[in-house]
Tab-separated table of C-alpha atoms in Angstrom:
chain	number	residue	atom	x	y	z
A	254	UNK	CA	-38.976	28.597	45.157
A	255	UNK	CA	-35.761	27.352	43.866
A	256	UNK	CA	-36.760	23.531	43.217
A	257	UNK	CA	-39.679	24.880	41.652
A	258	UNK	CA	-37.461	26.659	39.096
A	259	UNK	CA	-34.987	23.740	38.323
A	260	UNK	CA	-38.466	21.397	37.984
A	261	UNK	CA	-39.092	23.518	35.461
A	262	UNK	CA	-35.949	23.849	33.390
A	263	UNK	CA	-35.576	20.326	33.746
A	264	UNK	CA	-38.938	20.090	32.036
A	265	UNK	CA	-39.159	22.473	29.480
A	266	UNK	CA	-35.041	20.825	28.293
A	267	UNK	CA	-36.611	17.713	28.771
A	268	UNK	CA	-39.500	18.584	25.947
A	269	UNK	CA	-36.765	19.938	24.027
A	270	UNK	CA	-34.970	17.247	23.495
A	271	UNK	CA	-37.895	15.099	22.950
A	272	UNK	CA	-37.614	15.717	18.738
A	273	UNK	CA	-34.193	14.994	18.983
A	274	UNK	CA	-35.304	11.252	20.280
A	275	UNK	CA	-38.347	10.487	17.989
A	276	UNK	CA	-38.339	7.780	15.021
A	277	UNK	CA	-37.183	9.076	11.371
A	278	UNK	CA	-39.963	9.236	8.864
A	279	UNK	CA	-40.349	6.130	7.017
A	280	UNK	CA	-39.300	8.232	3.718
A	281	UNK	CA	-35.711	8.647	5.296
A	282	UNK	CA	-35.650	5.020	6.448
A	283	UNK	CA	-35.168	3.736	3.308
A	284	UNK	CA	-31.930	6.131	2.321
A	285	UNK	CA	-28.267	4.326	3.425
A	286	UNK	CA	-27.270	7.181	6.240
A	287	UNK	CA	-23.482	8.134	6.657
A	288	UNK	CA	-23.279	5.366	9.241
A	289	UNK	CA	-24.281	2.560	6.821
A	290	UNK	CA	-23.031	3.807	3.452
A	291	UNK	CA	-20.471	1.383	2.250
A	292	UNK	CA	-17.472	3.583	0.802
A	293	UNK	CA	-16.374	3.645	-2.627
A	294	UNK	CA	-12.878	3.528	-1.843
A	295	UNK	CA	-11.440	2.247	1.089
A	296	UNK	CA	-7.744	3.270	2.187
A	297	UNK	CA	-6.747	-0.525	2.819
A	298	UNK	CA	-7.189	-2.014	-0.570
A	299	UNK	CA	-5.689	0.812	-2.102
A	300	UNK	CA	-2.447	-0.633	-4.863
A	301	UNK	CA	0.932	0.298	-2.610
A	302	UNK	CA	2.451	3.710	-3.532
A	303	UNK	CA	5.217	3.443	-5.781
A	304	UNK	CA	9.299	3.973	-5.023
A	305	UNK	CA	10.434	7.051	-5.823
A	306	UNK	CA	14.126	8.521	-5.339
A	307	UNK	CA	14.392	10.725	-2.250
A	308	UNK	CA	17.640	12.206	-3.210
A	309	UNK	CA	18.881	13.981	-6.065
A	310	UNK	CA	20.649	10.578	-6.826
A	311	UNK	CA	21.739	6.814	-6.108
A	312	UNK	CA	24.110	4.622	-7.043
A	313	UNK	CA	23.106	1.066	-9.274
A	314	UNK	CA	25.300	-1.667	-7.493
A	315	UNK	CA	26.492	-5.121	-9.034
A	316	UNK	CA	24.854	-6.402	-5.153
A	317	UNK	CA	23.236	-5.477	-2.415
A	318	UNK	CA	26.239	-3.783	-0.585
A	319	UNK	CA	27.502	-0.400	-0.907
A	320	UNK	CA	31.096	-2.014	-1.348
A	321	UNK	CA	30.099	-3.524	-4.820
A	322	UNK	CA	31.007	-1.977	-8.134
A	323	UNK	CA	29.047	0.714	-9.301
A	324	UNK	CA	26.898	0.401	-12.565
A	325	UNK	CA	25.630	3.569	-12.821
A	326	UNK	CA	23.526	6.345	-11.694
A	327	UNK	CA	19.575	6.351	-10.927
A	328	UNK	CA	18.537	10.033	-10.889
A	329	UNK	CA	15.371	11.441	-9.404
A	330	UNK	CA	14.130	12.159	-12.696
A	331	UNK	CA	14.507	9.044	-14.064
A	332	UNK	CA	11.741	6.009	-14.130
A	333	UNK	CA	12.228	2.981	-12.733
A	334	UNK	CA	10.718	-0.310	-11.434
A	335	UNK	CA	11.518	-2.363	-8.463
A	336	UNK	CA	11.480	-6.023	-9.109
A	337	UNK	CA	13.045	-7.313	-5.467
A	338	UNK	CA	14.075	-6.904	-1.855
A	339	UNK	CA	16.925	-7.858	-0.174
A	340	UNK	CA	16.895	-6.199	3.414
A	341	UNK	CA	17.376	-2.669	2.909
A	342	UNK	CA	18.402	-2.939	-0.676
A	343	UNK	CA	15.940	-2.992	-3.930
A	344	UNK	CA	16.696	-4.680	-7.361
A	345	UNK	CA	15.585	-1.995	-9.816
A	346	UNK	CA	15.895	-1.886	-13.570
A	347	UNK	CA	16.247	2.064	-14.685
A	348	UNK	CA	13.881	2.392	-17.582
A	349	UNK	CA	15.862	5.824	-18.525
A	350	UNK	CA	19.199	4.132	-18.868
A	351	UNK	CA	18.304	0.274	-19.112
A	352	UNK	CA	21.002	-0.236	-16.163
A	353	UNK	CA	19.649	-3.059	-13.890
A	354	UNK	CA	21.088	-3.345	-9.963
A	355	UNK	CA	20.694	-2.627	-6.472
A	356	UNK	CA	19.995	0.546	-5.253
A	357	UNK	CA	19.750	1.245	-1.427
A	358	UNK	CA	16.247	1.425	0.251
A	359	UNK	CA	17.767	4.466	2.550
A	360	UNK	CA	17.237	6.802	-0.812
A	361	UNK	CA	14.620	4.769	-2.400
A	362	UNK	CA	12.009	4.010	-0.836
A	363	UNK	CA	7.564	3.968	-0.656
A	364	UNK	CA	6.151	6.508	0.839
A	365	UNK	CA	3.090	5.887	3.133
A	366	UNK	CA	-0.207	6.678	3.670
A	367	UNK	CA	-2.255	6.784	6.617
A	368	UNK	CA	-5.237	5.452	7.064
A	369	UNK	CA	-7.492	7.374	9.266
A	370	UNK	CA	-10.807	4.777	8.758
């Protein structure tokens, strides 16, 4: 009595799951599914984010070394682009002040995204 019972579970999950298994309708064939679709934006040829001050403020060197004179001040407000590297340090020209220098990539710095594609 008890095989009979599993025989038939086993058959009536079996017809269950036959819809599950059958062809799509031609209609739907033609539509790009989620597996296909191409995305419109694609985290790895996304533009790099841009530097940003992670402190309240940094000090503009003559050179890349925290021993050289000081030049002035880029604050967190201020705007700024980064034109070079030099290990850990950045050559930035302060668009606020017009002050061009190093800055050190410890307090200025990307930050990153991850990419979860």
């Amino acid at each position: 009595m008890r095989s009979t019972r599993i025989a038939i579970s086993a058959a009536m999950l079996g017809t269950l799951a036959l819809p599950a298994l059958s062809a799509t309708p031609a209609s739907a064939a033609t539509e790009p599914t989620a597996a296909t679709a191409t995305p419109a934006v694609s985290c790895h040829n996304l533009p790099p984010l841009p530097y940003t001050v992670h402190t309240n403020a940094v000090t503009i060197r003559s050179k890349a070394s925290s021993k050289s004179t000081a030049l002035g001040v880029l604050y967190k407000s201020h705007k700024f682009s980064v034109s070079k590297k030099s290990g850990n340090w950045l050559y930035i020209t302060d668009k606020t002040t017009g002050v061009k220098g190093w800055v050190s990539g410890t307090y200025v710095y990307r930050d990153v995204r991850m990419c979860l594609d």
